[in-house]
Short mmCIF file of C-alpha atoms and ligand atoms in Angstrom, two decimals:
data_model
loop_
_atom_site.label_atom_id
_atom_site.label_comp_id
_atom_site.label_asym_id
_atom_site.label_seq_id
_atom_site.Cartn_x
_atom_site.Cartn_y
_atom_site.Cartn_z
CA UNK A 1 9.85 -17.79 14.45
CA UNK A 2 10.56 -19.26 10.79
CA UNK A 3 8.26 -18.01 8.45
CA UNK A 4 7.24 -20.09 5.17
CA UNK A 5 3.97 -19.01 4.21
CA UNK A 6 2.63 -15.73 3.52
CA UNK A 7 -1.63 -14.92 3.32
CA UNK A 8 -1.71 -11.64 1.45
CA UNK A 9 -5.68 -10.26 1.87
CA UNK A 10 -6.48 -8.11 -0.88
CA UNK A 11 -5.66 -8.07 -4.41
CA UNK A 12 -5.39 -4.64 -5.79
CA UNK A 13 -1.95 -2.67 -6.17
CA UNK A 14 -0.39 -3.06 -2.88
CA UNK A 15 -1.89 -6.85 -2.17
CA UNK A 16 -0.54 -7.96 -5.81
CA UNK A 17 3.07 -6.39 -5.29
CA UNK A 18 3.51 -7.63 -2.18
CA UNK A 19 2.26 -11.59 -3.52
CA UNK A 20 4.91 -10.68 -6.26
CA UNK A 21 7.94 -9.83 -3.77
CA UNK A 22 6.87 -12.28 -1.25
CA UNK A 23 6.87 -15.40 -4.01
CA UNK A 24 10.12 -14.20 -5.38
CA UNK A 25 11.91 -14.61 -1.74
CA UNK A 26 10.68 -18.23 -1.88
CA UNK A 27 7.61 -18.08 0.46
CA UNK A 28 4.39 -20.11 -0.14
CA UNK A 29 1.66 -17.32 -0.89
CA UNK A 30 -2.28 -17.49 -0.35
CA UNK A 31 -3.60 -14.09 -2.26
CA UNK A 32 -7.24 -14.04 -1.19
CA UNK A 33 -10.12 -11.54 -2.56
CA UNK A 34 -13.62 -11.24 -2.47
CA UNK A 35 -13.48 -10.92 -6.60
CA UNK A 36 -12.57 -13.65 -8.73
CA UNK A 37 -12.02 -10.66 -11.34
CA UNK A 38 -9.75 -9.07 -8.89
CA UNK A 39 -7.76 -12.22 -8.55
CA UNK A 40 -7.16 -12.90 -11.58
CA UNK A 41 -6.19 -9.01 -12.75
CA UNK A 42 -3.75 -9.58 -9.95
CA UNK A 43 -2.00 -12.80 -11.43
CA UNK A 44 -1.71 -11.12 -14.57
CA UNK A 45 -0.24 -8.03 -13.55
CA UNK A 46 2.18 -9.98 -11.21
CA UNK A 47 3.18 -12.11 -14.28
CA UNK A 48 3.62 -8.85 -16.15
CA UNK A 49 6.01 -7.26 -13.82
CA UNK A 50 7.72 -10.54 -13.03
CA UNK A 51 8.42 -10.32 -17.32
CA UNK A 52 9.26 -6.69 -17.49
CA UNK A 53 12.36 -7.69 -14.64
CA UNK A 54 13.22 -11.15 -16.63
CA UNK A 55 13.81 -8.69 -19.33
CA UNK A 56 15.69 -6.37 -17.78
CA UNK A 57 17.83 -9.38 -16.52
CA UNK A 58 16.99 -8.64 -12.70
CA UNK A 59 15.71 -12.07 -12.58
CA UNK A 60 15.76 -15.10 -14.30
CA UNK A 61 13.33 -17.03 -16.12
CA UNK A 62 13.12 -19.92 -14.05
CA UNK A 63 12.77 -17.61 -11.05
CA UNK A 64 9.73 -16.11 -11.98
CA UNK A 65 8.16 -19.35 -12.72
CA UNK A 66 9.41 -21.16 -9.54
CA UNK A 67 7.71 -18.03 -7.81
CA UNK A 68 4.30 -17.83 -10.11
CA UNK A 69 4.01 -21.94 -8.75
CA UNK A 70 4.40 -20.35 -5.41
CA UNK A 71 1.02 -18.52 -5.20
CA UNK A 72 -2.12 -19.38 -4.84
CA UNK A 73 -5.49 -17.58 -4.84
CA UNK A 74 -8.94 -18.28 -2.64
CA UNK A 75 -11.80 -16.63 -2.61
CA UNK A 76 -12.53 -18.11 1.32
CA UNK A 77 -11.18 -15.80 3.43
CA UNK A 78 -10.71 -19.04 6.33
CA UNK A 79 -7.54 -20.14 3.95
CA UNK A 80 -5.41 -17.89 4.92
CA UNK A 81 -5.14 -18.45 9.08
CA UNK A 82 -3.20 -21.90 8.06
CA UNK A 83 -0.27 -19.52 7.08
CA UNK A 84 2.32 -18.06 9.33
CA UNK A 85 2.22 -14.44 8.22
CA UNK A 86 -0.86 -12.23 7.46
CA UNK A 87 -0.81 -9.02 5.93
CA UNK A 88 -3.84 -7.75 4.91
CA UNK A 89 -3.88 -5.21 2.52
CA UNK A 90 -7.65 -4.37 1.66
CA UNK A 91 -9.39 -1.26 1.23
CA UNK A 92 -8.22 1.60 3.14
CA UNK A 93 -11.48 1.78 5.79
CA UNK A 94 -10.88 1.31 9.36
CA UNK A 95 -14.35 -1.28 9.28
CA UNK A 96 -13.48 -2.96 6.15
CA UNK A 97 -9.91 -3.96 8.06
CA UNK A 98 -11.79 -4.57 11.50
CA UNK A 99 -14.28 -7.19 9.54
CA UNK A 100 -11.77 -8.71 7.74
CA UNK A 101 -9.73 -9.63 11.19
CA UNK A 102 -13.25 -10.47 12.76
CA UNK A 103 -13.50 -12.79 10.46
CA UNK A 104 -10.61 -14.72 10.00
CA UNK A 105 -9.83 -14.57 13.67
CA UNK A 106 -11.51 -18.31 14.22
CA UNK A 107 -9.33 -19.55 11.44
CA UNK A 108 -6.27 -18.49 12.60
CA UNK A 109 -3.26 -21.05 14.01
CA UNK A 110 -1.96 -20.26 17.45
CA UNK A 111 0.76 -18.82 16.37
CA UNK A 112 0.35 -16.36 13.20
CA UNK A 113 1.35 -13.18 12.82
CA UNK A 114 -1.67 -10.40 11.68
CA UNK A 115 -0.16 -7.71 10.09
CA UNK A 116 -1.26 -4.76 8.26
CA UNK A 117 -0.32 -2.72 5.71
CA UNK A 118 -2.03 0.46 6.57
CA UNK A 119 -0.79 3.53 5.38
CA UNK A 120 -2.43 5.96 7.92
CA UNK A 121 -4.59 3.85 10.26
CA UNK A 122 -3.75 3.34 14.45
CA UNK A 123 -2.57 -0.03 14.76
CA UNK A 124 -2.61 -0.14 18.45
CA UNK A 125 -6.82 0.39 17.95
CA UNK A 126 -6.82 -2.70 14.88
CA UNK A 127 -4.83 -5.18 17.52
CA UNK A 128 -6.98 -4.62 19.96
CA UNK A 129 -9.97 -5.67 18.49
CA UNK A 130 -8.23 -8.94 18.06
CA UNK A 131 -7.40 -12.45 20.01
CA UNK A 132 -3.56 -10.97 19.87
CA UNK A 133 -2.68 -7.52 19.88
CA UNK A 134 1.01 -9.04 21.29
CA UNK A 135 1.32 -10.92 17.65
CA UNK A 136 0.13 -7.83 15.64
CA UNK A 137 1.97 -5.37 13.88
CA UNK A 138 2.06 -2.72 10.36
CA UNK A 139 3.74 -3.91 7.54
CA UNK A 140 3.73 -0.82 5.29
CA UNK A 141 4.94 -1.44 1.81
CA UNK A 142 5.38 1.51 -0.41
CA UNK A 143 4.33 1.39 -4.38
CA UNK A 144 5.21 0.30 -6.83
CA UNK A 145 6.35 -2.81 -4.03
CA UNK A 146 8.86 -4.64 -6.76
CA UNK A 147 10.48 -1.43 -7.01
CA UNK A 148 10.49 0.43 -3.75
CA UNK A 149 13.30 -0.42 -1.32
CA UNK A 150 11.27 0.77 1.78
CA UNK A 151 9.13 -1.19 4.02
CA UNK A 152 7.94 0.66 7.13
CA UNK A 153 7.16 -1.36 10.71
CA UNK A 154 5.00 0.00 13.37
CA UNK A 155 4.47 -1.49 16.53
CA UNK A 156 1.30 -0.99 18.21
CA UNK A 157 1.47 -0.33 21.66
CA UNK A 158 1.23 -4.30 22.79
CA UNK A 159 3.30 -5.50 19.89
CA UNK A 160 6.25 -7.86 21.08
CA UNK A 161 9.80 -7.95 20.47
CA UNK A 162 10.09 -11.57 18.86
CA UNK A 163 7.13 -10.24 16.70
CA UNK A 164 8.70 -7.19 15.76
CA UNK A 165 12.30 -9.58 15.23
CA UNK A 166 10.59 -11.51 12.78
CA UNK A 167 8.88 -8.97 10.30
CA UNK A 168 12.11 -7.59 9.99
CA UNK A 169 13.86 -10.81 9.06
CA UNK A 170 10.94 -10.85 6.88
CA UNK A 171 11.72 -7.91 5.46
CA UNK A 172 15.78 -8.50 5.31
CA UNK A 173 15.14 -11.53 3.18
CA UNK A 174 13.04 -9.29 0.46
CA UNK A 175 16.19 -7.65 0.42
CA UNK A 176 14.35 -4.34 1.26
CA UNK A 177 15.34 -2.11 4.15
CA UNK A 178 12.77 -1.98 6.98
CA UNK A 179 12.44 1.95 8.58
CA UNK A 180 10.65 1.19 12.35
CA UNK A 181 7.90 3.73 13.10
CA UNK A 182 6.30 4.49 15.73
CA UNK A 183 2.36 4.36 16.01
CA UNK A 184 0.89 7.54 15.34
CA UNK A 185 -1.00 9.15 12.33
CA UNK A 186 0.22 8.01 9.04
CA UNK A 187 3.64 7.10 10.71
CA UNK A 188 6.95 8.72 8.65
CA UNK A 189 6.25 8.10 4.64
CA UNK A 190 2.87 9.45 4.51
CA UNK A 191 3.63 11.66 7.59
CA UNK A 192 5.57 14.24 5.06
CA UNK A 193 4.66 13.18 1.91
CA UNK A 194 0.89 13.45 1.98
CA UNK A 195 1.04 17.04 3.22
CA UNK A 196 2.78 17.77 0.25
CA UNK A 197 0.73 16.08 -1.95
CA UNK A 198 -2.22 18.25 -0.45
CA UNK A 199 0.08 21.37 -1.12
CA UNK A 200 0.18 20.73 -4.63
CA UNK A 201 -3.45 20.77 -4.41
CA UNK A 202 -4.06 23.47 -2.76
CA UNK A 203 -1.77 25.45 -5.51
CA UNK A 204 -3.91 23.93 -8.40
CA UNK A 205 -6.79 25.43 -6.27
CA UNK A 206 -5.54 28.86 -5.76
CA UNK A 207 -4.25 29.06 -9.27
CA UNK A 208 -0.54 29.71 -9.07
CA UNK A 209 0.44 26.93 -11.02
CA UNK A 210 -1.32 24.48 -13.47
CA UNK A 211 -0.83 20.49 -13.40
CA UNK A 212 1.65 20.69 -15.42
CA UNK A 213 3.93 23.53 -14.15
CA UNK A 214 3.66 22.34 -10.60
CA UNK A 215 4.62 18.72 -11.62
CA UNK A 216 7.25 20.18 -14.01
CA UNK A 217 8.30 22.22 -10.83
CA UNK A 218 9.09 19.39 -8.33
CA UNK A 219 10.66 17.13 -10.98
CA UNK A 220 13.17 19.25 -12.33
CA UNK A 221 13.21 21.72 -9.28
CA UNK A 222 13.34 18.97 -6.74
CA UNK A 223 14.51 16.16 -8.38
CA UNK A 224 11.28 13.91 -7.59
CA UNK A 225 11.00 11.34 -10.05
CA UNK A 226 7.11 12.34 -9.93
CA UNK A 227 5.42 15.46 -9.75
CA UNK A 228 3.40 15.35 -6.74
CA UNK A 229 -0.05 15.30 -8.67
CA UNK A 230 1.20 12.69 -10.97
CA UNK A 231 2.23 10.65 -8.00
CA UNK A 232 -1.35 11.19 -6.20
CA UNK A 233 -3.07 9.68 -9.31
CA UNK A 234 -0.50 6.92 -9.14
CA UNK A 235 -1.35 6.42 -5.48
CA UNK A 236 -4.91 6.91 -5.78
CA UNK A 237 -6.70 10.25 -5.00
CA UNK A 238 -9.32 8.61 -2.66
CA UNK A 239 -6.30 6.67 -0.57
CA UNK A 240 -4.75 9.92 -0.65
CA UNK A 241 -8.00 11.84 0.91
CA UNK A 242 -8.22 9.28 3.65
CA UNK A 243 -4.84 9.29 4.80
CA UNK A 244 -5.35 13.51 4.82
CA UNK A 245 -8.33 12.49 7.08
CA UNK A 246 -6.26 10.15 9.50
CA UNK A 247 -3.81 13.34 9.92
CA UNK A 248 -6.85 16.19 10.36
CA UNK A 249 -8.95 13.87 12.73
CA UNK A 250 -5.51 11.87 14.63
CA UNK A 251 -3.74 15.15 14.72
CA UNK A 252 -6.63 18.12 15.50
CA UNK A 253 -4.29 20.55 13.51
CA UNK A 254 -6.17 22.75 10.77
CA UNK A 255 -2.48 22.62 8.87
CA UNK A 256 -3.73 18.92 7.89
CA UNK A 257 -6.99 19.81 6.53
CA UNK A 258 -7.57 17.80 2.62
CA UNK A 259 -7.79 20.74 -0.07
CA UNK A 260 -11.46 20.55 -1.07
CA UNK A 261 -9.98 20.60 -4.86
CA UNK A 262 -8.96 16.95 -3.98
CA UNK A 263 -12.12 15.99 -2.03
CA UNK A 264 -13.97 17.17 -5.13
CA UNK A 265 -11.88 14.84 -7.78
CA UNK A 266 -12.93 12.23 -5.47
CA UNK A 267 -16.39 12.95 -4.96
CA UNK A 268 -16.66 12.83 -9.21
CA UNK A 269 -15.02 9.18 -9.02
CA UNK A 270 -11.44 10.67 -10.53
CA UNK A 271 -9.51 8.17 -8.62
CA UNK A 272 -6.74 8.67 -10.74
CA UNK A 273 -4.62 5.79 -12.80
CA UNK A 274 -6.64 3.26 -11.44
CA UNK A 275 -10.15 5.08 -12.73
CA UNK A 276 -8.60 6.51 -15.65
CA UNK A 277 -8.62 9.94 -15.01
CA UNK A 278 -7.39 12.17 -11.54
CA UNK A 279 -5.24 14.76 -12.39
CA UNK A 280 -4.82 13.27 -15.64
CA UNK A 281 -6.81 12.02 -18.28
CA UNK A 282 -5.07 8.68 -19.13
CA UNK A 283 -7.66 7.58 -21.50
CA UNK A 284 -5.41 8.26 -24.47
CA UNK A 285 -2.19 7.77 -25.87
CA UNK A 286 -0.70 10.21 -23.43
CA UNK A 287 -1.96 11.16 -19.72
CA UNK A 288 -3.60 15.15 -20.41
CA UNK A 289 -4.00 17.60 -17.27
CA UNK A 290 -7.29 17.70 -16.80
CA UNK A 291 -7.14 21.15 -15.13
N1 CAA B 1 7.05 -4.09 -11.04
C1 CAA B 1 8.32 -4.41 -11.35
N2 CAA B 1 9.21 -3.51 -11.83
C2 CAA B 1 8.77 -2.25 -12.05
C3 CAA B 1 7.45 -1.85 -11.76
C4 CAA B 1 6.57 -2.83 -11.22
N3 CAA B 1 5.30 -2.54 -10.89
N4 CAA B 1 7.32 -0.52 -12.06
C5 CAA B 1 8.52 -0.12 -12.51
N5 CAA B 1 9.40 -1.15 -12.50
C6 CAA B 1 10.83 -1.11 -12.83
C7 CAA B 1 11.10 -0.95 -14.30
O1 CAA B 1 11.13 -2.19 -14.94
C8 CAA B 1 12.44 -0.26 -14.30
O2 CAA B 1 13.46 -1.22 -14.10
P1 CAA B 1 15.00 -0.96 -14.57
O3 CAA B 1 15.57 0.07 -13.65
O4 CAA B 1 15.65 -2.30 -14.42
O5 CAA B 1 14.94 -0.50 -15.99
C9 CAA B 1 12.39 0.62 -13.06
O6 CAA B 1 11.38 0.07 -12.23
C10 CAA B 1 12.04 2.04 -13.42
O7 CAA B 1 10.80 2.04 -14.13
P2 CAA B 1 10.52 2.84 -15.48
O8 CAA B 1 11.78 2.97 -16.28
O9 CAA B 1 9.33 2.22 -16.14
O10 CAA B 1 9.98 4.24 -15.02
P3 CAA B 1 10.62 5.34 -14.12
O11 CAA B 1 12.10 5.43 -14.23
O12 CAA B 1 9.79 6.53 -14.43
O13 CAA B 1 10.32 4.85 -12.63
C11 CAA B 1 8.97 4.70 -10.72
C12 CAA B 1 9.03 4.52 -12.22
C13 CAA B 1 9.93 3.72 -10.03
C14 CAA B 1 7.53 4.40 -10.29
C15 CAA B 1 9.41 6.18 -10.37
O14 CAA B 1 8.65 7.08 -11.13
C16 CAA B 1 9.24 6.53 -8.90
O15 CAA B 1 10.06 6.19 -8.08
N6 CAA B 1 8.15 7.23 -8.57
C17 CAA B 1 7.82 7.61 -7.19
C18 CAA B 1 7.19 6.43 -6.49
C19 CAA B 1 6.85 6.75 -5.06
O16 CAA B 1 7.08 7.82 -4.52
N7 CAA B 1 6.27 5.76 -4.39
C20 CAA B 1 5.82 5.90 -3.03
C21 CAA B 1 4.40 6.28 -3.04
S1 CAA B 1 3.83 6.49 -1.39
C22 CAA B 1 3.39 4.98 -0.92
O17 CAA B 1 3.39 4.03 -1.61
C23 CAA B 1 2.95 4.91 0.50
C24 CAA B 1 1.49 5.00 0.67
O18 CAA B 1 1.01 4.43 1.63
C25 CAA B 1 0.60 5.83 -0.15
#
């Protein structure tokens, strides 16, 4: 199947990077939200980034407005069944995702593609609750999405070869490399990573290192181009939480269970970059540890 246009549902950091990378390759975008505010944060930061790499010469000029005329926004959710490819990238909530597909099930053409870009939730159990579980798939894009070669694929258990074939010509035409996973808890990225992540918790918690010294640690220790608590604020400490969740609950094994230091940052709102403060206080001129 050809694929021209794209209906990206969601406009926060992943739905916004992936409107960005999708316009670039030269597909007709439909970025829907229930904010207007939302929206329009995400057109600005997509024309931000798409000026940051016309400055750095990694695109030109005249691509990044041929690709700005390729999206459009809606708040009316019904707009995007007319396009060929879905990936919805809302909230991480199993019954946020569930509602959304509900929904725009009736507006859907024949032959779309639903996708999903999950990071931790079954996708065999989201197909099912639609009209085709055959034609549905996870679409996992990794952030920052301009940046990030990755893109994983998971096929739910009913998910069929010519849909699988096209994702990853989908994916081949970003120019990104697509990893196939299978469907099970958090698939392969957040499979490894997220335990980590929760490590680094757990040693703020118990005290043997600060924010800083365990961050310093992994950078120049492990060559990670982000300490791991840096890079939870940068993913978002509540997405973090629920993918921890995913693993404890999917998984039954006690080695998954979230470090109640992290629950704690979430239950006070300190989402991280996106709040303003996680593990860091970015209210200032630089981020400060806030433990
Ligand atoms: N859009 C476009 N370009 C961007 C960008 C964005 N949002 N963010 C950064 N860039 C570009 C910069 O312009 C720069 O380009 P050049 O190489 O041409 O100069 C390049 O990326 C590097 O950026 P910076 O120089 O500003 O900063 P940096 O060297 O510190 O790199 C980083 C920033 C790429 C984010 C790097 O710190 C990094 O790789 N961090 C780890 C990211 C990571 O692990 N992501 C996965 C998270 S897990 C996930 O996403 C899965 C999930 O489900 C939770």
């Amino acid at each position: 199947m050809d694929v021209k246009s794209v209906g990206v549902i969601g406009a926060g950091q992943m739905g916004n990077g992936i409107a960005h990378v999708m316009a670039l390759a030269g597909y007709d975008v439909v970025l829907n939200d229930i904010s207007q505010e939302a929206l329009d944060a995400a057109l600005e930061t997509i024309k931000g980034n798409m000026a940051r790499q016309v400055s750095r010469g990694k695109i030109s000029e005249n691509d990044m407005q041929a690709a700005l005329s390729r999206i459009k926004t809606t708040l009316n959710l019904p707009d995007i069944g007319k396009t060929d490819l879905v990936i919805e990238a809302a909230t991480e909530r199993e019954a946020i995702k569930q509602a959304i597909f509900e929904d725009l099930q009736p507006h859907l053409l024949p032959h779309t593609i639903l996708t999903s870009n999950t990071s931790s939730i079954s996708i065999t159990r989201l197909a099912s609750r639609t009209d085709r579980p055959e034609r549905f798939m996870g679409f996992h894009f990794m952030n920052p999405v301009p940046v990030m070669q990755l893109v994983e694929l998971i096929r739910g258990i009913a998910t069929d070869e010519e849909t699988f074939a096209t994702c990853k010509a989908v994916v081949d035409r970003l120019g990104k490399t697509a990893a196939s996973a299978e469907d099970f808890p958090a698939f392969i990225v957040n499979r490894i990573l997220m335990p980590m992540i929760n490590e680094a918790v757990y040693t703020l918690y118990e005290g043997v290192g600060s924010v800083q010294s365990i961050d310093q640690s992994m950078k120049l220790g492990a060559n990670h181009p982000m300490g791991p608590l840096e890079l939870a604020d940068f993913i978002g400490l509540d997405t973090c939480l629920a993918i921890m969740n995913v693993l404890h609950d999917g998984l039954a094994d006690t080695k998954y269970r979230p470090c109640p230091l992290l629950t704690k940052y979430v239950e006070a709102g300190w989402l991280g970059r996106k709040t303003d403060r996680g593990f860091y206080d970015y209210r200032g001129e630089v981020p400060v540890p806030t433990r």
